[in-house]
Tab-separated table of C-alpha atoms in Angstrom:
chain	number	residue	atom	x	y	z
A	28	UNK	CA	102.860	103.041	122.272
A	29	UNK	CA	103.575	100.207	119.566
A	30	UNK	CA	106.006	101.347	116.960
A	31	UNK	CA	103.457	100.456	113.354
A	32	UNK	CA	104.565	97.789	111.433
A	33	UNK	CA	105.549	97.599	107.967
A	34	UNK	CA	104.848	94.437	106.075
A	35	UNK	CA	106.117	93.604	102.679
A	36	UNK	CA	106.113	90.721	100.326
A	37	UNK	CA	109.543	90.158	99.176
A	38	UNK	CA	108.942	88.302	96.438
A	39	UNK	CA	106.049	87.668	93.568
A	40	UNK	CA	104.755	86.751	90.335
A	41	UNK	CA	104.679	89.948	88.498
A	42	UNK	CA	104.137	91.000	84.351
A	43	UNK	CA	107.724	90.865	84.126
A	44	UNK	CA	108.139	87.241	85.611
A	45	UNK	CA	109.459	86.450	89.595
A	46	UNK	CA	110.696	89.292	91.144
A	47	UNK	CA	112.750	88.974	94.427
A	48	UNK	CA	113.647	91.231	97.276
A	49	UNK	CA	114.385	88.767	99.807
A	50	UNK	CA	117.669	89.734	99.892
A	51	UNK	CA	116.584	93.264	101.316
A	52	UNK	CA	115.618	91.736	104.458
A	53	UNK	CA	119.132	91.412	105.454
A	54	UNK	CA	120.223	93.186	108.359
A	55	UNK	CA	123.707	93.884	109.817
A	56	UNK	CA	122.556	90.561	111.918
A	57	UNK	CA	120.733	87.596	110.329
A	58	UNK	CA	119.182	84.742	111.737
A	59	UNK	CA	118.949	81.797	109.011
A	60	UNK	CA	116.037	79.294	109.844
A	61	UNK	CA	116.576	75.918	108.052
A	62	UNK	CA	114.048	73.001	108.550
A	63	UNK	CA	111.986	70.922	107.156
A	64	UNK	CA	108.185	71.990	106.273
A	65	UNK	CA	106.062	71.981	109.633
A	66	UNK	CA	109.363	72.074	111.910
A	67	UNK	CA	108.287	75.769	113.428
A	68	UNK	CA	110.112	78.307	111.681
A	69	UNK	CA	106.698	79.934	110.854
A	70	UNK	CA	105.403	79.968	114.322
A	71	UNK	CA	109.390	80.650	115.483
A	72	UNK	CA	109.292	84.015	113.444
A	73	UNK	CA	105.695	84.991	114.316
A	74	UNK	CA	106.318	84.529	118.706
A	75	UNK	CA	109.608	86.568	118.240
A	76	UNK	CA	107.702	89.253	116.480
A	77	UNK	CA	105.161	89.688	119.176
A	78	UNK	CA	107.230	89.494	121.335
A	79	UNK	CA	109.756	92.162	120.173
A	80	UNK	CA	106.407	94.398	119.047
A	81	UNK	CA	105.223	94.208	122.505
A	82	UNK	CA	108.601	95.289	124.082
A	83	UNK	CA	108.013	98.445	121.486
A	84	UNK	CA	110.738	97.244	118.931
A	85	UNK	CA	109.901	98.159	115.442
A	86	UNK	CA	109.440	94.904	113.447
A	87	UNK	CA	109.160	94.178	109.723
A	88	UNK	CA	107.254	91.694	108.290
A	89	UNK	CA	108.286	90.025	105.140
A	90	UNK	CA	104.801	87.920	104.505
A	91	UNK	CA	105.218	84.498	101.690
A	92	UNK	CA	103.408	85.606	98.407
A	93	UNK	CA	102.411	82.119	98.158
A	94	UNK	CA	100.388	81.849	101.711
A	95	UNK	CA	100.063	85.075	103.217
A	96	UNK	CA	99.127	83.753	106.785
A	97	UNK	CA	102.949	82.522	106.452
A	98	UNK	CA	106.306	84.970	107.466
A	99	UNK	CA	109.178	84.593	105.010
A	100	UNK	CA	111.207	86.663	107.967
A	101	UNK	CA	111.135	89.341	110.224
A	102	UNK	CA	113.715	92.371	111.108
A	103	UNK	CA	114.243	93.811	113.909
A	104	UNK	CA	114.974	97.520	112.399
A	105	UNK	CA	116.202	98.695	116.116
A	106	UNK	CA	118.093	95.957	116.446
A	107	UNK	CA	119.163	95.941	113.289
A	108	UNK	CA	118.758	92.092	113.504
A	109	UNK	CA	116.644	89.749	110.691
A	110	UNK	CA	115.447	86.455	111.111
A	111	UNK	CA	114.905	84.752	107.750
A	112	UNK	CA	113.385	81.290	106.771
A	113	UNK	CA	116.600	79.973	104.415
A	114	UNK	CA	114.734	77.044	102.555
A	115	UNK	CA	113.413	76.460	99.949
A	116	UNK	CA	111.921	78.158	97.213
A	117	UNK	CA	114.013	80.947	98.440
A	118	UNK	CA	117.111	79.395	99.680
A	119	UNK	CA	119.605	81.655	101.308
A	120	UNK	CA	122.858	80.985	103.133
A	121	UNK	CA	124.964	82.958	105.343
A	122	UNK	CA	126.775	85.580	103.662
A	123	UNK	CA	130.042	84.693	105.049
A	124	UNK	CA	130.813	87.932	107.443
A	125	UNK	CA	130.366	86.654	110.440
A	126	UNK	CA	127.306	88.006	111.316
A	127	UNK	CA	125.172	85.168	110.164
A	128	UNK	CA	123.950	82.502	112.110
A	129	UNK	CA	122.247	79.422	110.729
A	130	UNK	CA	119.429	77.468	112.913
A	131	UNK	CA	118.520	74.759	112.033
A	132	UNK	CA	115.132	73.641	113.557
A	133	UNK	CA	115.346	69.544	112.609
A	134	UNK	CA	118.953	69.098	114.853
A	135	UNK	CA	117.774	66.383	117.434
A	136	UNK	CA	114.218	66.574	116.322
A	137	UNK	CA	113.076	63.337	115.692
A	138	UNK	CA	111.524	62.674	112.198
A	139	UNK	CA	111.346	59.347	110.685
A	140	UNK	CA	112.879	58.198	107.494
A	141	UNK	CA	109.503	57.374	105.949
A	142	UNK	CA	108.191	61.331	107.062
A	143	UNK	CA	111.299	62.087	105.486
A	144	UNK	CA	110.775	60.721	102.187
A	145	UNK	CA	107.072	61.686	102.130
A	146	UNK	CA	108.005	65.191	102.566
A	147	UNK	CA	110.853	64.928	99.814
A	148	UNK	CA	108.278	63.459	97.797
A	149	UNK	CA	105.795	66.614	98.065
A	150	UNK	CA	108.555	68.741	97.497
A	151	UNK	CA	109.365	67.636	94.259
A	152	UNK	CA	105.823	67.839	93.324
A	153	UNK	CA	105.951	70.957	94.850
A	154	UNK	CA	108.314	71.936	92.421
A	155	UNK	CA	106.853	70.747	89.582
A	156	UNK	CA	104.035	72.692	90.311
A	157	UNK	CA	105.934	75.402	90.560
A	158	UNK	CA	107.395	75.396	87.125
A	159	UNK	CA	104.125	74.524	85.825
A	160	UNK	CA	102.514	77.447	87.338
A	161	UNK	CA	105.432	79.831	85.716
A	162	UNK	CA	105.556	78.669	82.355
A	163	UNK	CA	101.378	79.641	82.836
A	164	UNK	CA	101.812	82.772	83.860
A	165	UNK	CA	104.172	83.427	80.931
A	166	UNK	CA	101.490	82.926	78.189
A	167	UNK	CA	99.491	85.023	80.522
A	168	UNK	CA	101.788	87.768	80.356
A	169	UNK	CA	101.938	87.040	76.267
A	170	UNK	CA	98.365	86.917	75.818
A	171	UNK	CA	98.136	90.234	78.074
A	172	UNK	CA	100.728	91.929	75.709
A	173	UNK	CA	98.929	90.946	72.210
A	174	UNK	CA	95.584	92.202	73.768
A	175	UNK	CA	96.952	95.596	74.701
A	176	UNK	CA	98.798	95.589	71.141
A	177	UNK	CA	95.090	95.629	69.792
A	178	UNK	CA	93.574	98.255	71.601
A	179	UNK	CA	96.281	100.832	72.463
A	180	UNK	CA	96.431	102.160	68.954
A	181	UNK	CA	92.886	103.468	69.478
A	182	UNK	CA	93.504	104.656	73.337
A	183	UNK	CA	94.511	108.575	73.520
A	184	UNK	CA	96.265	108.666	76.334
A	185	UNK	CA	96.893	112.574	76.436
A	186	UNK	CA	93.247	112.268	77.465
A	187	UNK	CA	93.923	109.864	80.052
A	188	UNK	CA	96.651	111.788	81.329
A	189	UNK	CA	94.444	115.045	81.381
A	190	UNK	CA	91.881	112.653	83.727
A	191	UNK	CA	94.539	111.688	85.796
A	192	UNK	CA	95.524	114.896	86.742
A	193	UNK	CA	91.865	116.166	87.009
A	194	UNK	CA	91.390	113.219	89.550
A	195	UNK	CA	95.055	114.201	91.200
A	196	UNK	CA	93.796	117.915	91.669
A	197	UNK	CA	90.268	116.692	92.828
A	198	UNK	CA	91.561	114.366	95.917
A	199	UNK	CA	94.059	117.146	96.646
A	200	UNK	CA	91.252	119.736	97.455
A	201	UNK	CA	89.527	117.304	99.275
A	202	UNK	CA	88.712	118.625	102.733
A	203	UNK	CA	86.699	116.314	105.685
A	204	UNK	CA	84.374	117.793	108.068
């Protein structure tokens, strides 16, 4: 009997800017991956999943809101144990209590200086990007709010409340044969 799995996105582009819960993945125990992009930590995370799923564990998934196919980490809840990807855009270090453990993926893996710098290269695009995209989504969120400024004078909501809680009571008495 596999426990279900909850799966979350700990982070994302909301009206109110980037919000982050990253840090609720924590558990007593943490894992830290560290590594460079393509080094495993995705494919690190999603083996000790299934493998922990299949032994019955309860696992949480904590998916990237950038590329859902990718894990941002994984806990353990029965374990009480996370393992968390700790680069970048959502760097995170060890807390400092001893229960931390840093991996990094790139010790003794060889990658040549050239690879290197292409990769450093992308990531400051990457981050450019980034900024780009956020400073977009801000006017988005402005433009939103001046629209709504227009049209909620003439909106009643009493009336949409009223529907609301027609629609409530209607799903409530819903009964399936």
């Amino acid at each position: 009997m596999n426990k279900q799995p909850h799966r979350y996105f700990a982070g994302a582009n909301t009206h109110k800017g980037f919000v982050d819960f990253f840090e609720s993945a924590f558990a007593k125990f943490t894992y830290i991956l560290k590594g460079t992009p393509g080094c495993g930590k995705n494919t690190l995370l999603k083996q000790v999943a299934k493998h922990f799923s299949e032994q019955d564990e309860r696992v949480e998934y904590f998916y990237c809101s950038l590329d859902p196919d990718s894990l941002d980490g994984i806990r353990l809840t029965d374990k009480n144990v996370s393992i968390l990807d700790g680069t970048a855009p959502h760097t995170i270090d060890s807390k400092q209590d001893g229960n931390d453990k840093i991996i990094n993926l790139t010790d003794g893996v060889y990658i040549s200086e050239k690879f290197q710098q292409k990769i450093a290269k992308l990531e400051k695009t990457k981050k450019k990007f980034f900024a780009k995209a956020q400073r977009a989504h801000q006017k988005a969120i402005e433009a939103h709010k001046k629209i709504e400024g227009l049209y909620h004078p003439y909106i009643n909501f009493n009336e949409v409340t009223q529907i609301t809680q027609s629609l409530i009571k209607e799903i409530e008495e819903l009964t399936f044969t």
